[in-house]
Structure formats: structure tokens, C-alpha cells
PDB file of C-alpha atoms in Angstrom:
ATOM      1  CA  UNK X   1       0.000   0.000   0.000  1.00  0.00           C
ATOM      2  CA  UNK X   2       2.814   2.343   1.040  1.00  0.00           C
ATOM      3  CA  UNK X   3       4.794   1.687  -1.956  1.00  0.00           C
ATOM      4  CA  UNK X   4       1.893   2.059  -4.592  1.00  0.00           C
ATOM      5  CA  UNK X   5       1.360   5.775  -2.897  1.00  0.00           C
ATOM      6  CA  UNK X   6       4.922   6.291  -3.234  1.00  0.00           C
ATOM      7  CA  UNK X   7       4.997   5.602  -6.764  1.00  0.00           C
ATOM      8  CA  UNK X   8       1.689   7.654  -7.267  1.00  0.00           C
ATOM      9  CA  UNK X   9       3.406  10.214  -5.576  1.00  0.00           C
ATOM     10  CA  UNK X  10       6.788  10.432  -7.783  1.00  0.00           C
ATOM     11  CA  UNK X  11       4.286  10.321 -10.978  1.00  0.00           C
ATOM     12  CA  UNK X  12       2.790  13.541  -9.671  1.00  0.00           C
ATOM     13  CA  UNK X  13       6.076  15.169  -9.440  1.00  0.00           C
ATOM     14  CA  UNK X  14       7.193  14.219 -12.919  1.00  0.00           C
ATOM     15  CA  UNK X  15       4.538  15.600 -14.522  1.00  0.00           C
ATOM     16  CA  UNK X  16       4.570  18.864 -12.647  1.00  0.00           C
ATOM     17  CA  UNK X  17       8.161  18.981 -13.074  1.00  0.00           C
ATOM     18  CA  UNK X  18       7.213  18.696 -17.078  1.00  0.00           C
ATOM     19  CA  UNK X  19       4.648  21.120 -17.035  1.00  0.00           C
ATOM     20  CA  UNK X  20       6.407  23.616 -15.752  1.00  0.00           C
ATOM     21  CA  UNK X  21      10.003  22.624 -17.561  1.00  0.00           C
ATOM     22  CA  UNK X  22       7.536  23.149 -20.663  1.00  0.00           C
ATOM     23  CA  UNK X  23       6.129  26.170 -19.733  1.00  0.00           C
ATOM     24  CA  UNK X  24       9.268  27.662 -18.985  1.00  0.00           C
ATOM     25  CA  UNK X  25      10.575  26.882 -22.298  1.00  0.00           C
ATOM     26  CA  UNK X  26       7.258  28.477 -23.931  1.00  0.00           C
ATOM     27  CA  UNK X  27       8.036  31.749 -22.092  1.00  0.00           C
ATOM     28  CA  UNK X  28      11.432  31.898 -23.028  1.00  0.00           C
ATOM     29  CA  UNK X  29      10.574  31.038 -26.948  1.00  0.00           C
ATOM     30  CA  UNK X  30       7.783  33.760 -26.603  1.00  0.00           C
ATOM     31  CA  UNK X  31      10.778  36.398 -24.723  1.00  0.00           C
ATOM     32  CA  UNK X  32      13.066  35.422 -27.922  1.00  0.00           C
ATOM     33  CA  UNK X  33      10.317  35.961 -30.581  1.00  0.00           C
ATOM     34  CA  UNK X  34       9.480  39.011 -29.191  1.00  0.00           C
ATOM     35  CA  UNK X  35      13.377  40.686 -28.733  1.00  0.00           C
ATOM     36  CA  UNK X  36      13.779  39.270 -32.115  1.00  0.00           C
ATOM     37  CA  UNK X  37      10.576  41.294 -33.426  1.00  0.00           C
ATOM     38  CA  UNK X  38      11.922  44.630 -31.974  1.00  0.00           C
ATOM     39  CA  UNK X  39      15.568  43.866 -32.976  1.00  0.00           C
ATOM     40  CA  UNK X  40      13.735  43.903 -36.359  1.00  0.00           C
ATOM     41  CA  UNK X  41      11.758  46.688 -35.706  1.00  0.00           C
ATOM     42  CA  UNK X  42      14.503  48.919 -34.529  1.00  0.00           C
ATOM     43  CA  UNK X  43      16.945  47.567 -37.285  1.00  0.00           C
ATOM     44  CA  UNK X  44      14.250  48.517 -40.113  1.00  0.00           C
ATOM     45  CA  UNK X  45      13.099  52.007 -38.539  1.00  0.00           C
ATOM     46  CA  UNK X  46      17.119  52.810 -38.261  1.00  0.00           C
ATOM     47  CA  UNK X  47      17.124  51.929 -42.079  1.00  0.00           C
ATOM     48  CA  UNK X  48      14.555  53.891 -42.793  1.00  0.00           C
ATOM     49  CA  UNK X  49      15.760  56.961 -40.545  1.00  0.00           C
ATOM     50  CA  UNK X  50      19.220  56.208 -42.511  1.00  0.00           C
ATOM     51  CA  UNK X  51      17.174  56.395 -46.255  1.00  0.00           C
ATOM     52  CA  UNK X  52      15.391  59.180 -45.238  1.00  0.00           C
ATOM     53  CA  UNK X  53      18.526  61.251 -43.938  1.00  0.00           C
ATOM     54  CA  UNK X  54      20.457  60.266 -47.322  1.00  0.00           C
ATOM     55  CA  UNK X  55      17.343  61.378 -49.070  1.00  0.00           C
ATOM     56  CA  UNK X  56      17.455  64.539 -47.471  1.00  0.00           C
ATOM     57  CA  UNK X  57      21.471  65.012 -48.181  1.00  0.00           C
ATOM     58  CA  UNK X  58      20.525  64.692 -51.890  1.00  0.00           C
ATOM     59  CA  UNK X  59      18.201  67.060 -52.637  1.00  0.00           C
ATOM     60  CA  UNK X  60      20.088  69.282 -50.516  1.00  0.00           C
ATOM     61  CA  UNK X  61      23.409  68.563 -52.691  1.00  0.00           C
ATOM     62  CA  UNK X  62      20.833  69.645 -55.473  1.00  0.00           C
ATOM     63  CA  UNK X  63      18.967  72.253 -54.381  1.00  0.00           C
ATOM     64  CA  UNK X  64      18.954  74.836 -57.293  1.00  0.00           C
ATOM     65  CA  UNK X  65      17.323  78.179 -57.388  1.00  0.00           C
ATOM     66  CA  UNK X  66      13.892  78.243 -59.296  1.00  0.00           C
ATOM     67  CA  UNK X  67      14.001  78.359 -63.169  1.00  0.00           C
ATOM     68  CA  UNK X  68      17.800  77.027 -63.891  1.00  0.00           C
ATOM     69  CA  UNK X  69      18.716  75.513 -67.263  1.00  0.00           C
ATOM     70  CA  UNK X  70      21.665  73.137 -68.556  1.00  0.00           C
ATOM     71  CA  UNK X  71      22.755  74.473 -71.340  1.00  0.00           C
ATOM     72  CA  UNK X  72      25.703  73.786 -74.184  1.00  0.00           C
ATOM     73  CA  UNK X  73      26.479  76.727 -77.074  1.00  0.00           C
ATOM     74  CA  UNK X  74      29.988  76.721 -77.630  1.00  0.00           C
ATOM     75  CA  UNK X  75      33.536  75.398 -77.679  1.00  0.00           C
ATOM     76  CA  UNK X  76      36.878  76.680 -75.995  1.00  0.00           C
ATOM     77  CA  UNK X  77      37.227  78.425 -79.016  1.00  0.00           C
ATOM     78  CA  UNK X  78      33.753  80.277 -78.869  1.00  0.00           C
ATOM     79  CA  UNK X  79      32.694  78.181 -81.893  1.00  0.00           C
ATOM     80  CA  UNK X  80      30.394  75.128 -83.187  1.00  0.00           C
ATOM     81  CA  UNK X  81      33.110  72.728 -84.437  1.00  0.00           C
ATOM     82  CA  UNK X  82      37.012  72.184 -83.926  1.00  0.00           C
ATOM     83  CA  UNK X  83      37.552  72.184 -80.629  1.00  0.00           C
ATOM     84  CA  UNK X  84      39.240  69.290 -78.137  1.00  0.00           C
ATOM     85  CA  UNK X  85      36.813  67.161 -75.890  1.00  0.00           C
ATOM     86  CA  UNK X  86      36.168  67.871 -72.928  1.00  0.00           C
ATOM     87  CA  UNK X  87      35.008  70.747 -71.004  1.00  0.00           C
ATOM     88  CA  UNK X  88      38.021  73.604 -71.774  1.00  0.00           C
ATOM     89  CA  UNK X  89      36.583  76.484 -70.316  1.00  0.00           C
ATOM     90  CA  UNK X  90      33.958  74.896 -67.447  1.00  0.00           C
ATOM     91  CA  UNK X  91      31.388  76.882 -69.420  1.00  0.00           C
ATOM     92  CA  UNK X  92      30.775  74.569 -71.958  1.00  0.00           C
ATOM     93  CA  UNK X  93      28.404  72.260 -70.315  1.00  0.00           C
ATOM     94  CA  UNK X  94      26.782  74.043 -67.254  1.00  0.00           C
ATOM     95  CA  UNK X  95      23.555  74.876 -65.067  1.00  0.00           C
ATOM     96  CA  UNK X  96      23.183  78.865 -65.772  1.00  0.00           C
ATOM     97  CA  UNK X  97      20.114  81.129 -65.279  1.00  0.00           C
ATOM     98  CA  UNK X  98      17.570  81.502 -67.935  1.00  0.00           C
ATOM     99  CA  UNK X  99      19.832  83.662 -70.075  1.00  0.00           C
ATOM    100  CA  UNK X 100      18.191  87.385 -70.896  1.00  0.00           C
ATOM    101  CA  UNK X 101      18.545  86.384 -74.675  1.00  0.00           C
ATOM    102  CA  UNK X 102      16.085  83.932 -74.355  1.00  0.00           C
ATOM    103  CA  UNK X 103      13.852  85.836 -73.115  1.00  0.00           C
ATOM    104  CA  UNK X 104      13.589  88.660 -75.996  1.00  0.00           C
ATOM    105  CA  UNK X 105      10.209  87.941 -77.806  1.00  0.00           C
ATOM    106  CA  UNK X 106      12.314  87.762 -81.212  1.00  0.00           C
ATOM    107  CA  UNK X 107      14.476  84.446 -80.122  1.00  0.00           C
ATOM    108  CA  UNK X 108      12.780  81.962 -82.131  1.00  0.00           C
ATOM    109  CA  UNK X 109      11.681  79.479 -79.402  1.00  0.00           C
ATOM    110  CA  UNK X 110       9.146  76.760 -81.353  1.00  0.00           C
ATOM    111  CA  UNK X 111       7.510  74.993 -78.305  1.00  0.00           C
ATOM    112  CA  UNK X 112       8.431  73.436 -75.180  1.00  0.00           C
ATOM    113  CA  UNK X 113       8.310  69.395 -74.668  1.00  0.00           C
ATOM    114  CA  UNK X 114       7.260  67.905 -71.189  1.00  0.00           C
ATOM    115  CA  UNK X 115       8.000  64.435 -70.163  1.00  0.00           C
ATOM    116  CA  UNK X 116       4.932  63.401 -68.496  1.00  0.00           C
ATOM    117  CA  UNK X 117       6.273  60.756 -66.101  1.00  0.00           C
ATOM    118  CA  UNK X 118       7.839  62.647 -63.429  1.00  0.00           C
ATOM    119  CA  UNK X 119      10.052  60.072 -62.271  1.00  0.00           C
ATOM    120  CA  UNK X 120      11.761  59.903 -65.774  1.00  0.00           C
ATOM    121  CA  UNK X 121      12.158  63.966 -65.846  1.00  0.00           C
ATOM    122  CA  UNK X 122      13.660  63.640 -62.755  1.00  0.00           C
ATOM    123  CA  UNK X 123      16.433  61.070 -63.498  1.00  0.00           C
ATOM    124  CA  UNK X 124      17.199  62.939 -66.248  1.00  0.00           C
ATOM    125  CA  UNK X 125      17.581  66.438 -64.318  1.00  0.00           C
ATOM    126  CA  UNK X 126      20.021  64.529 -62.013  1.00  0.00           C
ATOM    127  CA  UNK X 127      21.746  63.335 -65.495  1.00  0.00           C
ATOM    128  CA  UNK X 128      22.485  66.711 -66.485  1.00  0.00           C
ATOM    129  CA  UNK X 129      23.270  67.925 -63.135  1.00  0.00           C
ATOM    130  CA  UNK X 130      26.037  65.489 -63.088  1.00  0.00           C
ATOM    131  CA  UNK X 131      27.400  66.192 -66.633  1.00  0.00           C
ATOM    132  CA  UNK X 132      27.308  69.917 -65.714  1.00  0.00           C
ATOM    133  CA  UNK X 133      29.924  69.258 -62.441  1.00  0.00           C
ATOM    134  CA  UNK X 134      32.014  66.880 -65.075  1.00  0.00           C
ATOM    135  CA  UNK X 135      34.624  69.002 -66.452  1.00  0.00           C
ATOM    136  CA  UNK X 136      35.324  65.880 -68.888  1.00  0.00           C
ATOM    137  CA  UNK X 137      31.846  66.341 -71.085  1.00  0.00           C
ATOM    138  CA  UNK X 138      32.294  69.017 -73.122  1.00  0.00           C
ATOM    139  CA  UNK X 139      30.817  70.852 -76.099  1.00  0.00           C
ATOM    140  CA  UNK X 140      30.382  69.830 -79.796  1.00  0.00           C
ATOM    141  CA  UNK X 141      28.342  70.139 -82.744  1.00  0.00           C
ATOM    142  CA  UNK X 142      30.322  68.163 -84.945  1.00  0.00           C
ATOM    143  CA  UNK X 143      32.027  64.731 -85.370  1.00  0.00           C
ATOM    144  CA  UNK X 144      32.886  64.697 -81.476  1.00  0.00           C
ATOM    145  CA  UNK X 145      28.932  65.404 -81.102  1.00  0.00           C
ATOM    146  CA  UNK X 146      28.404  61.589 -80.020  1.00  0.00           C
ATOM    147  CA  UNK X 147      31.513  60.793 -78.043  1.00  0.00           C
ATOM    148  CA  UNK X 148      29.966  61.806 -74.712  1.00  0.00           C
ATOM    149  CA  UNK X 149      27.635  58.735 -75.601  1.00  0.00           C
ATOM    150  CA  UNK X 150      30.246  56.450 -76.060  1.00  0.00           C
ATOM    151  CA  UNK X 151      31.101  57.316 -72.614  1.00  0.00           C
ATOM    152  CA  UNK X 152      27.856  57.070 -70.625  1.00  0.00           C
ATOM    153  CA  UNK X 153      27.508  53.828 -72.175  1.00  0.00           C
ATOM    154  CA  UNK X 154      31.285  52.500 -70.921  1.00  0.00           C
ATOM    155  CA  UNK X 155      30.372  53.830 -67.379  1.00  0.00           C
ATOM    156  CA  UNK X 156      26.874  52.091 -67.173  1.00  0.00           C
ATOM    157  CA  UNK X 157      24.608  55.455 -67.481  1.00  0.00           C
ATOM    158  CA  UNK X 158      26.995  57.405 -64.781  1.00  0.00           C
ATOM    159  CA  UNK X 159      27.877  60.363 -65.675  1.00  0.00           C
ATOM    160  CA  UNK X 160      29.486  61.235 -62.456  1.00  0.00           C
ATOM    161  CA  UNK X 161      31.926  58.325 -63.363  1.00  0.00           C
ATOM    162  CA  UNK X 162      33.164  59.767 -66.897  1.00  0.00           C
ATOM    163  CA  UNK X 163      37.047  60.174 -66.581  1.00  0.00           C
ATOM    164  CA  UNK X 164      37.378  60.475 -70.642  1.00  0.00           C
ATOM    165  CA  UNK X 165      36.877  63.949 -72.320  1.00  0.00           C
ATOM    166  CA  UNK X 166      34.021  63.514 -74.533  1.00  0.00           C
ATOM    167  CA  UNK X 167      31.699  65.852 -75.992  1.00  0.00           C
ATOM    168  CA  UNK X 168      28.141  66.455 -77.210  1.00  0.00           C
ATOM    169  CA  UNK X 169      25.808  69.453 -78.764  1.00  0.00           C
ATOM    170  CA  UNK X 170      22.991  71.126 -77.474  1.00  0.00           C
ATOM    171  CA  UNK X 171      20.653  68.361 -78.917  1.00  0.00           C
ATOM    172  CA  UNK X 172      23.014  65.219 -78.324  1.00  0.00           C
ATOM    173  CA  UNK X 173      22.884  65.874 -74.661  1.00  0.00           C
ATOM    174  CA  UNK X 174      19.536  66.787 -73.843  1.00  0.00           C
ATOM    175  CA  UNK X 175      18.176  63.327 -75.935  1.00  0.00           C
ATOM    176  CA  UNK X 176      21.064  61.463 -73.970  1.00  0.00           C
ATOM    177  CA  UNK X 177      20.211  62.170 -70.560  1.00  0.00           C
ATOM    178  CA  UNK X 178      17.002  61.231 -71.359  1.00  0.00           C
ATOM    179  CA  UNK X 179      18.078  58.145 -73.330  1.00  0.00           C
ATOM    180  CA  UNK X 180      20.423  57.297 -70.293  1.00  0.00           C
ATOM    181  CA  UNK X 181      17.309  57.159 -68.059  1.00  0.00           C
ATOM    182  CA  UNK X 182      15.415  54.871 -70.025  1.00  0.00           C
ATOM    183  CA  UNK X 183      18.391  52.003 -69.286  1.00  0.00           C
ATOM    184  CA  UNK X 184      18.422  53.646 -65.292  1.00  0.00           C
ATOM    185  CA  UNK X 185      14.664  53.068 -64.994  1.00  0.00           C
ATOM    186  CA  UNK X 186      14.357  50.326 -67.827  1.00  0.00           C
ATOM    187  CA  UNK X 187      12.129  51.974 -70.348  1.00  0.00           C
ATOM    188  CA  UNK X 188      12.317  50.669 -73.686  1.00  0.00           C
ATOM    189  CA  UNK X 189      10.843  53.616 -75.862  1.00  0.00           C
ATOM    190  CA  UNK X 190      13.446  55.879 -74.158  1.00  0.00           C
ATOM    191  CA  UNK X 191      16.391  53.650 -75.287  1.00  0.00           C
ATOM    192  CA  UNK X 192      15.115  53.308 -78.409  1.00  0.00           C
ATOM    193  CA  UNK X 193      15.811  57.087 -78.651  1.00  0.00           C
ATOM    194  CA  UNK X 194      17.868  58.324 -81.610  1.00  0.00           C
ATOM    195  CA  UNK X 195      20.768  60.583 -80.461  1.00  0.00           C
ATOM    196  CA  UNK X 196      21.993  61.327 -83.816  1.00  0.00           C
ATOM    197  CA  UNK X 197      19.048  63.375 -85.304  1.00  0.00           C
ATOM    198  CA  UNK X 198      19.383  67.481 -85.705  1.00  0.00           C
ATOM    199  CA  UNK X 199      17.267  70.171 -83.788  1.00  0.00           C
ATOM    200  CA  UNK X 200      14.207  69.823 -86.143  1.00  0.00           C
ATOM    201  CA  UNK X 201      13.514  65.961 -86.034  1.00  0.00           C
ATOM    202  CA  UNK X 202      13.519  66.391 -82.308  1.00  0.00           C
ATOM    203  CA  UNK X 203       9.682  66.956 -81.953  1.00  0.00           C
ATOM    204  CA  UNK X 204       8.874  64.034 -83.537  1.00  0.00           C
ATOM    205  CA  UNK X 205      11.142  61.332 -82.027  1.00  0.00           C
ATOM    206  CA  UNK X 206      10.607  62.207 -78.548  1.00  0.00           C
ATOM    207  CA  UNK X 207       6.192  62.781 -78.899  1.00  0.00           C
ATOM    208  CA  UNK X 208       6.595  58.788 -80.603  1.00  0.00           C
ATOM    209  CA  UNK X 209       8.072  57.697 -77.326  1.00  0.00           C
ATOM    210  CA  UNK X 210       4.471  58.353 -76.130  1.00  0.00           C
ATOM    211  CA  UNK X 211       5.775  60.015 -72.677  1.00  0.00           C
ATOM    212  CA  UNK X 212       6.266  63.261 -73.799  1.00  0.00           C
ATOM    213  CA  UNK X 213       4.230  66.083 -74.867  1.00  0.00           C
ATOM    214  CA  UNK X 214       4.360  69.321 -76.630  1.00  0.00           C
ATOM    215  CA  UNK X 215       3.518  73.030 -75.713  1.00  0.00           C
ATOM    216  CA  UNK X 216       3.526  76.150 -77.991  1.00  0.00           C
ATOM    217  CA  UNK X 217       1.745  78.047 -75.763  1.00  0.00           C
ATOM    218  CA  UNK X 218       3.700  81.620 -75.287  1.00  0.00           C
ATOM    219  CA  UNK X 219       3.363  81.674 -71.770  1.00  0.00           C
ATOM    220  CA  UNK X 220       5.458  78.701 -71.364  1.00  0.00           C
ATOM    221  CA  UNK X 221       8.436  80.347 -73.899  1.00  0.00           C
ATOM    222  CA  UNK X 222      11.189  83.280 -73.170  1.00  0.00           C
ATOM    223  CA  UNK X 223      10.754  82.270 -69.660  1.00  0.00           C
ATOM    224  CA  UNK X 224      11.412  79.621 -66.916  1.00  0.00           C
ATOM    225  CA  UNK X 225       9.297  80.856 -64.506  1.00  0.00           C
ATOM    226  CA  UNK X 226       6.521  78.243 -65.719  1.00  0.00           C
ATOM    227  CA  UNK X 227       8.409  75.287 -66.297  1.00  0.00           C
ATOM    228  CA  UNK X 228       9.303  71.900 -64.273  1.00  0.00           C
ATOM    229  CA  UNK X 229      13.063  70.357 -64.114  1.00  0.00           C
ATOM    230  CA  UNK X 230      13.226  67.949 -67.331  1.00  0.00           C
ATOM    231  CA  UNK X 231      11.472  70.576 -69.660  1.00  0.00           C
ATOM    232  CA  UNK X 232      13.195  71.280 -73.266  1.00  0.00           C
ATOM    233  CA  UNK X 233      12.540  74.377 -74.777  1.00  0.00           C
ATOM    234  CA  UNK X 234      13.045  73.696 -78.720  1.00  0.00           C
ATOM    235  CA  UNK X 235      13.767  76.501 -81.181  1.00  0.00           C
ATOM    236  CA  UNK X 236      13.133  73.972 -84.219  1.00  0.00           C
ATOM    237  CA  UNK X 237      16.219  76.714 -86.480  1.00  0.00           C
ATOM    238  CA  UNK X 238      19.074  76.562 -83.548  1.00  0.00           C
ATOM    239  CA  UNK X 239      18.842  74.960 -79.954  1.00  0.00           C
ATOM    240  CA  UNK X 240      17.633  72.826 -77.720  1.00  0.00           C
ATOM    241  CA  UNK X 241      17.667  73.225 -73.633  1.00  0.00           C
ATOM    242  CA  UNK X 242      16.585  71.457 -70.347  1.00  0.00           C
ATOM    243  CA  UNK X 243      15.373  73.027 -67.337  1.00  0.00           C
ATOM    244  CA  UNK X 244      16.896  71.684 -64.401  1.00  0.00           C
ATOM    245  CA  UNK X 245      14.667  73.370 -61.326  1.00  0.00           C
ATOM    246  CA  UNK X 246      11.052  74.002 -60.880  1.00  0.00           C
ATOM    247  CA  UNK X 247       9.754  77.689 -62.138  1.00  0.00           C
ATOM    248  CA  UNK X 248       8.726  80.123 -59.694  1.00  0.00           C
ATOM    249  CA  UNK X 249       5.069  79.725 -60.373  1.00  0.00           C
ATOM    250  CA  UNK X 250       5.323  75.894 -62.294  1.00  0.00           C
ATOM    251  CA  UNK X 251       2.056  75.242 -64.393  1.00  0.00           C
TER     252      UNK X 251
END
């Protein structure tokens, strides 16, 4: 009799010895899970914190005032053709105020052309930003008009990467930062652009990518006040341009 309560007794014990090993276990599983879940949470709100604060330090690096162009006109030698590659004079390729001969009613501005996907104007904004601050992209409008090209294609689309003078017109550049952002974003119609036409095919090949569209309305021309970064203003006889910052009053 004694011994079968004895046994009884150690069976008890066992199983409240396993209940509680068990339940100990449980609570340290569910302590784990949950450091594990804040670890996580911390870890992905630092990231974010981290994004956001190299966000910020970007459009700070390119904060602009309202209304500024890229523009390309001429060589070391204040001409179209003969020059070296290569930015000689760090005027050749650079972000300048909306210059006051633009904005005489007798420069012969055609229309404006708007991407309408904002993500692709601004890609290439920060395209021609960057080829501004590279001394090695210069100016040409004639056989060196491609080389600058050549290069964004050997540096995979960077242009802050160039190290080889190279060169391009007014037109060349402003299709090839736009070209260059439909490999950086993956947009076939944009790649498909062709970099080699002149100033009065330029209508035509960017409206058939279907993202951009056209604007002759007079408000919009001899000024920059109403423009967004990634316009081109188009004189259809001489030049193209891109704005690079927002106008004062953007419609």
C-alpha cells in the first residue's frame, strides 16, 4: 500500500516537473520571438531613418534656385566645331540662369516638350546635373557630337563616373540624358531614342516615345518661370535646352 502511494506520488512530481520545464521553455521562446521582433523593428526604422537622412542630403546637394537651365552653345574656341573634348573652359556644359537672350520675344523658341512621367524627368535632371559638375563632357556640334555617348555607355549610365573627355551638342545631350534614363529606370521607348538626329527631327522622335508632350503656348516660352526640371525648350532653327529646377510659379 505504502509503496503504490509512493509511486503515485513520484508520478505527480514528474509531470509537474514537465509542465512547468515546458512552460518555462514556452516563455522563453515567446521572450526570444518578441526581442527578435523589436531587434527587427529597430533595425528597419534605423534603415529607414538612414534612407530618409540620405534622401534629405541629396536634394540638398541639389537644391537649385527656381528656373535654372543646362545648357551647351559653344567650344573653348567660342565656336560650333574644332575644338578638343572635354570641357576647356567649365562653361561649356553648365547649369546657368535663364539667359536674358532667351527671353527677348524675337528668339525663335518653337515649343516646349514635357516628359509626363515625373520620375523619368527627374532622373534625367540629375543626369544633367552630373554632366554639368564633369569638367570631362564638353561641347560639340560636330564629329565629337556623339563621343559623350560612347562614354555614358562605358560607365553604365553614370555620368558622375566619366574620366574620358568627350563631348556632345545642345541636342546630343539633352536626348542622352534622357536616353540614359530609359536604361536607369528600364524603359524601352526611351532607349530606343535616336541621339543622332538634328534640332528639327527632335519633336517628332521624342512625342513617338508616347511620354512626352508638346507646348507652344507663349506663356510657357522666353521664360522659366513656368516650367518643371526635365522641360526642353526647342527653337526647331538653332537649340535645344533642359530646365533643371522648378519655375517660380510651375504650371
Amino acid at each position: 500500500m505504502l509503496l503504490g502511494l509512493l509511486l503515485i506520488l513520484i508520478l505527480v512530481m514528474g509531470v509537474v516537473f514537465s509542465y512547468c520545464h515546458g512552460k518555462n521553455n514556452q516563455d522563453s521562446k515567446t521572450q526570444e520571438e518578441s526581442l527578435d521582433q523589436e531587434n527587427s523593428k529597430v533595425q528597419e526604422e534605423s534603415l529607414n531613418q538612414e534612407d530618409s537622412k540620405t534622401s534629405e542630403t541629396e536634394q540638398e546637394d541639389m537644391d537649385l534656385d527656381p528656373g535654372m537651365i543646362f545648357n551647351t552653345q559653344k567650344n573653348e574656341l567660342g565656336s560650333y566645331r574644332g575644338g578638343t573634348e572635354g570641357d576647356q573652359t567649365g562653361k561649356e556644359a553648365r547649369i546657368m540662369n535663364y539667359p536674358d537672350y532667351y527671353v527677348d520675344s524675337s528668339y525663335p523658341w518653337s515649343f516646349m516638350l514635357r516628359c509626363t512621367d515625373e520620375k523619368v524627368r527627374k532622373q534625367a535632371v540629375t543626369n544633367a546635373i552630373m554632366a554639368a559638375e564633369n569638367d570631362h563632357i564638353g561641347y560639340d556640334s560636330g564629329d565629337l557630337r556623339m563621343t559623350l555617348w560612347d562614354q555614358v555607355e562605358a560607365n553604365n549610365y553614370d555620368f558622375s563616373r566619366i574620366t574620358t573627355d568627350c563631348s556632345a551638342n545642345c541636342v546630343t545631350s539633352a536626348l542622352i540624358f534622357y536616353k540614359a534614363a530609359g536604361y536607369q529606370l528600364g524603359i524601352e521607348a526611351l532607349q530606343n531614342i535616336d541621339i543622332s538626329i538634328h534640332v528639327w527631327d527632335v519633336n517628332e522622335t521624342l512625342l513617338k516615345t508616347g511620354l512626352f508632350e508638346e507646348c507652344d503656348d507663349s506663356g510657357y516660352l522666353h521664360t522659366s518661370d513656368h516650367g518643371l526640371a526635365g522641360d526642353l525648350y526647342v527653337a526647331e532653327s538653332r537649340h535645344v535646352m533642359m530646365q533643371v529646377s522648378d519655375g517660380k510659379d510651375p504650371w
